[in-house]
Amino acid sequence: MGAARKWLVVSSSTLGLLTHLFRHRGASLSEGGPAKGLARDDRVSQVPRVLRALVRADEIWLVVLAACVGTGAGLLVSAMTHATLLAHRVLFAVGGDGRISGLPSIAPLRAILVPSLGGLVLGLLGVLIARYAPGRPVDPIEANALHGGRMSTLDSAIVALQTVLSNSVGASVGLEAGFTQIGAATGSRLGRMFRVRREDLRLLVGCGAAGAIGAAFNAPLAGAFYAFELVIGTYSLANLAPVAAASICAIGVTHLLHSAAPGVTVDLPAGLRMDDYLPIATLGIVAALLGVALMYCVTLAETLFRRSGLPAWMCPAVGGTIVGTMALVSPSVLSSGHWAMRVALEQGHPTGWILVLLALKAVASSVSIGSGFRGGLFFASLYLGVLTGAAFGGGLALVSANPLSAELCALVGMSAMAVAVVGGPMTMVFLALEMTGSLPLTVAVLVASVISGLTVRRTFGYSFATWRFHLRGESIRSAVDVGWIRTLTVGRMMRRDVKAMCQTTTVQEARHAYPLGAAQRFVLVDGAGRYVGLVQVPDLYAETARATEDLTRFAQYRDVMLMPQMNLRDAIARFEQAESDALVVVDGMESRMVLGLLTEQHALRRYSEELDRTRRELAGEGRLHARV
């Protein structure tokens, strides 16, 4: 109870400090919205012009800047890690390094009270944030896909704070979401200070994420490929040096600050037989299906809490109570589960108990995220994968004369489950290699990861991050830059010098104004200037056209129009639907005032140009060409 009271005092002091901060910045934060949240960070201080010129002109200096991003990410990861371990020692009275998930038992009062009160504090903090800093923070994948790498530093710091708080009070979430958010925001901020190009800013966001994941797992290759596969969206030789430098520098910082993740000691076979790959492939399918089920469970938990009628600020407290009650069965459900995974790998459990732990951890993670705690499923998926693989290995031992070792199955299941939930098969291949140094295991992980990823694509189609985007109505499936499609609007592409005539004009007058060959078409409007239709000039010279009649009969595409805010993709779809090579742009469907004209040929040419530019950026050609 003393620790709980101390935690309440610290939390109330933190809330008071945040209230003062938000009130001080209230004028700039009250507008809200993701786009406005990004606009708040546009007023960043700029570095001297000489340094900006060096970074834009020489690739070596971009690598140096990426190393600085990695160093910053390493410092932030270390600070967040030490903060959560200190909180675990204080709140849960844990000795040693403060990792609670590997404990055999925990005091019942602390197990229930700390997550419940912590959830209440998080809920009240959420009310404060919603009042003074409304809007949804942009995560690294969304930033690179839609916003050209622009992220709000303040929003990202709030996410990191919420993640640390959630993990500190024992919610079944990992810190990696906060790590990547604040690391990527560091890259975005430094990039905008140096006013780098759009593709370089996206790269620096990836460097921040690479440093964060590399530092979190003490795995530079895994961190680098996490950035390539999930945050940048592609791998190229031009991007290798900056991303690798960021990941290595971040890990170096964590070693200097003694916050590097401890290693795992596992006995693995020296080699694998050909017939071992069939159960490995089967394990990949099983892990993928369980990963899909986990993502559905998170969505179900969110739906249940949303429909429960509870105030939003109360939901985390209820979720914390549920998780704390499950912790009475096993503390492994608390926090990210790092030490619980280590115990499962090095010591093992009976198969029946493994299934119980698997169910408990899956429910705890779903309830934690569904009730409003901040955090990710990366490390939860690793622990769940270890349990899945261990249970699979135990079952295989009952039916096979030459079963795979339980440790091998556990590590293969770990990788396959993480690929299903997070994505990034090469990330998990390199993580397994850096954890164990075993080449046979790496080959097995590659097989299971490829099959797991294929199974998820065929049955579900999303990773956890892209599934969340889908639920919000976003159509992005990766971090590949598609933001240019939204910024390239009809209003930017249309021609404003529109040829127009009133519908009461006679055919003879129109022929005099537009002889054959003078124009292809013109816009027909009524007496008030509202759009009536498009008239093709050759139609006026047809044999059926009478010189004295007005132009109303010749109007085409009367109800097919473009709006200036429509993006390029929507405009092309409208052209295909109307089967027209030009359409009028109006200010609204009701007013129908003509603003301009857009041709399908021009829209397709701009689309092709942007696709070619994106292709060159993905291959690294655009950056090299700009520096020549």
mmCIF file of N, CA and C in Angstrom, residues 468-476 486:
data_model
loop_
_atom_site.group_PDB
_atom_site.id
_atom_site.type_symbol
_atom_site.label_atom_id
_atom_site.label_comp_id
_atom_site.label_asym_id
_atom_site.label_seq_id
_atom_site.Cartn_x
_atom_site.Cartn_y
_atom_site.Cartn_z
ATOM 1 N N ARG A 468 -4.896 -1.868 -38.217
ATOM 2 C CA ARG A 468 -5.404 -0.693 -37.500
ATOM 3 C C ARG A 468 -5.712 0.444 -38.472
ATOM 4 N N PHE A 469 -4.875 0.606 -39.488
ATOM 5 C CA PHE A 469 -5.161 1.606 -40.507
ATOM 6 C C PHE A 469 -6.470 1.274 -41.221
ATOM 7 N N HIS A 470 -6.662 0.009 -41.537
ATOM 8 C CA HIS A 470 -7.875 -0.419 -42.230
ATOM 9 C C HIS A 470 -9.115 -0.114 -41.391
ATOM 10 N N LEU A 471 -9.058 -0.346 -40.092
ATOM 11 C CA LEU A 471 -10.200 -0.077 -39.222
ATOM 12 C C LEU A 471 -10.509 1.416 -39.158
ATOM 13 N N ARG A 472 -9.490 2.252 -39.354
ATOM 14 C CA ARG A 472 -9.712 3.702 -39.356
ATOM 15 C C ARG A 472 -10.150 4.220 -40.716
ATOM 16 N N GLY A 473 -10.198 3.347 -41.717
ATOM 17 C CA GLY A 473 -10.605 3.767 -43.048
ATOM 18 C C GLY A 473 -9.468 4.104 -43.979
ATOM 19 N N GLU A 474 -8.213 3.925 -43.539
ATOM 20 C CA GLU A 474 -7.060 4.163 -44.411
ATOM 21 C C GLU A 474 -6.836 2.949 -45.303
ATOM 22 N N SER A 475 -6.334 3.211 -46.502
ATOM 23 C CA SER A 475 -6.135 2.130 -47.459
ATOM 24 C C SER A 475 -4.684 1.693 -47.588
ATOM 25 N N ILE A 476 -3.773 2.246 -46.785
ATOM 26 C CA ILE A 476 -2.359 1.932 -46.955
ATOM 27 C C ILE A 476 -2.063 0.529 -46.427
ATOM 28 N N ARG A 486 -2.435 11.910 -52.657
ATOM 29 C CA ARG A 486 -3.398 12.757 -51.968
ATOM 30 C C ARG A 486 -3.090 14.233 -52.132
#
